[in-house]
Coordinates of C-alpha atoms in Angstrom, one line a residue:
Chain A
K1412 CA 0.0 0.0 0.0
A1413 CA 1.1 3.5 -0.7
G1414 CA 1.9 5.5 2.4
V1415 CA 0.5 8.8 3.6
T1416 CA 1.2 11.6 1.1
Q1417 CA 1.2 15.3 1.7
T1418 CA 1.3 18.2 -0.7
P1419 CA 3.0 20.5 -1.1
R1420 CA 6.2 19.4 0.6
Y1421 CA 7.5 23.0 1.0
L1422 CA 5.8 26.3 1.0
I1423 CA 6.8 29.9 1.6
K1424 CA 4.1 32.5 2.4
T1425 CA 4.0 36.0 3.8
R1426 CA 2.3 37.2 7.0
G1427 CA -1.5 37.7 6.5
Q1428 CA -1.8 35.2 3.7
Q1429 CA -3.7 32.0 4.0
V1430 CA -2.5 28.5 3.1
T1431 CA -4.1 25.1 2.4
L1432 CA -2.3 21.8 2.9
S1433 CA -3.4 18.5 1.6
C1434 CA -3.1 14.9 3.0
S1435 CA -4.0 11.6 1.3
P1436 CA -4.2 8.8 3.9
I1437 CA -3.3 5.2 3.4
S1438 CA -6.0 3.4 1.4
G1439 CA -8.7 2.2 3.8
H1440 CA -7.8 4.5 6.7
R1441 CA -10.7 6.6 7.8
S1442 CA -9.0 8.7 10.5
V1443 CA -6.7 11.6 9.6
S1444 CA -4.9 13.7 12.3
W1445 CA -2.9 16.8 11.8
Y1446 CA 0.1 18.0 13.9
Q1447 CA 2.3 21.0 14.0
Q1448 CA 6.0 20.4 14.8
T1449 CA 8.3 23.1 15.8
P1450 CA 11.7 23.0 17.6
G1451 CA 10.3 24.9 20.6
Q1452 CA 7.0 23.2 21.1
G1453 CA 7.6 19.7 19.7
L1454 CA 4.7 17.8 18.2
Q1455 CA 1.4 19.6 18.9
F1456 CA -2.0 18.0 18.0
L1457 CA -4.2 20.2 15.8
F1458 CA -7.3 18.1 15.0
E1459 CA -8.5 14.6 14.0
Y1460 CA -11.1 13.8 11.4
F1461 CA -12.9 10.5 11.1
S1462 CA -15.5 9.8 8.4
E1463 CA -15.7 13.5 7.5
T1464 CA -16.4 14.5 11.1
Q1465 CA -14.0 16.3 13.4
R1466 CA -13.5 13.9 16.3
N1467 CA -10.9 15.7 18.4
K1468 CA -9.4 19.2 18.5
G1469 CA -6.2 20.6 20.0
N1470 CA -5.6 24.0 21.6
F1471 CA -5.0 26.1 18.5
P1472 CA -6.8 29.3 17.5
G1473 CA -9.7 29.4 15.1
R1474 CA -7.3 30.4 12.3
F1475 CA -6.5 26.7 12.0
S1476 CA -9.2 24.7 10.4
G1477 CA -9.6 21.4 8.6
R1478 CA -11.9 19.2 6.7
Q1479 CA -12.1 15.6 5.4
F1480 CA -13.7 14.5 2.2
S1481 CA -15.7 11.4 1.5
N1482 CA -12.6 9.6 0.1
S1483 CA -10.8 10.3 3.5
R1484 CA -8.5 12.9 2.0
S1485 CA -8.1 15.8 4.3
E1486 CA -7.1 19.4 4.0
M1487 CA -6.0 21.9 6.6
N1488 CA -6.2 25.6 6.3
V1489 CA -4.4 28.4 8.1
S1490 CA -5.7 31.9 7.6
T1491 CA -4.0 35.2 8.4
L1492 CA -0.6 33.6 8.7
E1493 CA 1.7 34.7 11.5
L1494 CA 5.5 34.3 11.7
G1495 CA 5.0 31.8 14.5
D1496 CA 3.1 29.5 12.1
S1497 CA 6.3 28.5 10.5
A1498 CA 6.6 24.8 11.2
L1499 CA 6.5 21.3 9.8
Y1500 CA 2.8 20.2 9.4
L1501 CA 2.4 16.5 9.7
C1502 CA -0.6 14.4 8.7
A1503 CA -1.1 10.9 10.1
S1504 CA -3.7 8.3 9.1
S1505 CA -5.1 5.4 11.1
P1506 CA -7.6 2.6 10.4
G1507 CA -9.5 3.6 13.5
S1508 CA -8.3 5.2 16.7
E1509 CA -4.9 3.8 17.5
T1510 CA -1.7 3.3 15.6
Q1511 CA -1.0 6.3 13.3
Y1512 CA 1.1 6.4 10.2
F1513 CA 2.7 9.7 9.4
G1514 CA 3.4 11.4 6.1
P1515 CA 6.6 13.3 5.3
G1516 CA 5.1 16.6 6.3
T1517 CA 4.8 20.0 4.7
R1518 CA 7.4 22.5 5.7
L1519 CA 5.8 26.0 5.9
L1520 CA 7.9 29.1 6.1
V1521 CA 6.1 32.4 6.9
L1522 CA 8.0 35.6 6.1
Chain B
G351 CA 0.7 23.3 24.5
E352 CA 0.2 19.8 26.0
S353 CA 3.2 17.5 26.2
V354 CA 4.5 14.5 28.0
G355 CA 8.0 13.8 29.2
L356 CA 11.1 15.7 30.0
H357 CA 12.7 18.5 28.1
L358 CA 14.4 17.1 25.0
P359 CA 17.5 15.2 26.1
T360 CA 20.3 13.8 24.0
L361 CA 21.7 10.2 24.4
S362 CA 24.9 9.1 22.8
V363 CA 25.8 5.4 22.6
Q364 CA 28.5 3.3 21.1
E365 CA 27.5 1.1 18.1
G366 CA 26.7 -2.3 19.4
D367 CA 25.7 -1.2 22.9
N368 CA 22.1 -1.2 24.2
S369 CA 20.2 2.1 24.4
I370 CA 17.5 3.0 26.9
I371 CA 15.3 5.9 26.2
N372 CA 13.0 7.1 29.0
C373 CA 9.7 8.9 29.1
A374 CA 7.3 10.1 31.8
Y375 CA 3.7 10.4 30.8
S376 CA 1.1 12.7 32.3
N377 CA -2.3 11.1 32.2
S378 CA -3.0 8.2 34.5
A379 CA -6.1 7.4 32.4
S380 CA -4.0 6.9 29.3
D381 CA -4.3 3.3 28.1
Y382 CA -2.3 3.1 25.0
F383 CA 1.3 4.1 24.5
I384 CA 3.4 4.3 21.3
W385 CA 7.1 4.9 20.5
Y386 CA 7.9 6.7 17.3
K387 CA 11.3 7.3 15.5
Q388 CA 11.8 10.4 13.5
E389 CA 14.8 10.7 11.1
S390 CA 15.9 14.1 9.8
G391 CA 13.6 15.3 7.1
K392 CA 11.0 12.6 7.6
G393 CA 7.7 12.1 9.4
P394 CA 7.6 10.0 12.6
Q395 CA 7.7 6.3 12.0
F396 CA 5.9 3.8 14.3
I397 CA 8.2 1.5 16.2
I398 CA 6.2 -0.3 18.9
D399 CA 3.2 0.1 21.0
I400 CA 1.9 -1.2 24.3
R401 CA -1.5 -1.2 26.1
S402 CA -1.9 -0.4 29.8
N403 CA -2.8 -4.0 30.6
M404 CA 0.8 -5.0 29.8
D405 CA 4.1 -4.1 31.3
K406 CA 6.4 -5.3 28.6
R407 CA 6.3 -5.9 24.9
Q408 CA 9.1 -7.0 22.6
G409 CA 9.7 -6.3 18.9
Q410 CA 12.6 -6.8 16.7
R411 CA 15.6 -5.4 18.7
V412 CA 13.2 -3.2 20.7
T413 CA 11.5 -3.6 24.0
V414 CA 9.0 -1.3 25.6
L415 CA 8.5 -1.3 29.3
L416 CA 5.5 0.3 31.1
N417 CA 5.4 1.2 34.7
K418 CA 2.0 2.6 35.5
T419 CA 2.7 3.1 39.2
V420 CA 5.2 5.9 38.4
K421 CA 3.8 6.7 34.9
H422 CA 7.0 5.8 33.2
L423 CA 7.7 4.3 29.8
S424 CA 11.0 3.2 28.4
L425 CA 12.3 2.0 25.0
Q426 CA 15.2 -0.4 24.9
I427 CA 17.1 -0.8 21.7
A428 CA 19.4 -3.8 21.5
A429 CA 22.8 -3.7 19.7
T430 CA 22.3 -0.1 18.6
Q431 CA 23.2 0.6 15.0
P432 CA 24.1 3.8 13.2
G433 CA 20.8 3.7 11.4
D434 CA 19.1 4.0 14.9
S435 CA 20.3 7.6 15.1
A436 CA 17.1 9.7 15.2
V437 CA 14.8 11.5 17.5
Y438 CA 12.5 9.1 19.5
F439 CA 9.1 10.2 20.7
C440 CA 6.9 8.5 23.2
A441 CA 3.1 9.2 23.0
E442 CA 0.1 8.5 25.1
K443 CA -3.5 8.1 24.3
T444 CA -6.9 7.4 26.0
S445 CA -9.6 5.7 24.1
Y446 CA -10.9 7.9 21.3
D447 CA -8.9 10.9 22.5
K448 CA -6.1 12.7 20.9
V449 CA -2.5 11.4 21.0
I450 CA -0.1 13.5 23.1
F451 CA 3.5 13.4 22.2
G452 CA 6.5 13.8 24.5
P453 CA 9.3 16.3 23.6
G454 CA 11.5 13.6 22.2
T455 CA 15.0 12.2 22.8
S456 CA 17.8 12.6 20.3
L457 CA 19.8 9.3 20.0
S458 CA 23.2 9.6 18.5
V459 CA 25.1 6.4 17.7
I460 CA 28.9 6.6 17.7
P461 CA 30.5 4.2 15.2

């Protein structure tokens, strides 16, 4: 099976812009979770979607949002970008609620 | 943000020696624990997991030990190899709740 794929792999934006990141889970996996990884804060949970419904949410401002489509593909959006949003954004998929398999991440740089 | 474990430590071991990576978790209600390995430029990779009804689980060259009394988790790597050099994360989870990651431990293998 193909692994989790994320697009784009690298992205440069300026403050105030918005960005949309995409994640394609492993075939058959219905759960998709998003994480933000920074050197200072480590891996921080953003949200989880299961069968198109948000199942869990982390402690991030409303500028961070996501959605999941009927084919389990997921997107996350960050509006009004801030310098502090520069990070590696990781997507992980799971068949249900346990072991997660991560994609390579999208590295976002906000200037 | 939420996190489990100590501030990111670094562990250096000689090739061929055994490595022990420790982690303290925060939630006594967590019932599922996972170890991930992250190499530079890649997403975290699942290594081994353990449920709270077990205190030890073995994989190929890896063993996870769980001590629920003191909320402590450890990962033992036998005969450490240069390819084991990476950052190792422990993670905890309660049923249908989000995964919380520790800050990670950087393992460096000296040839």
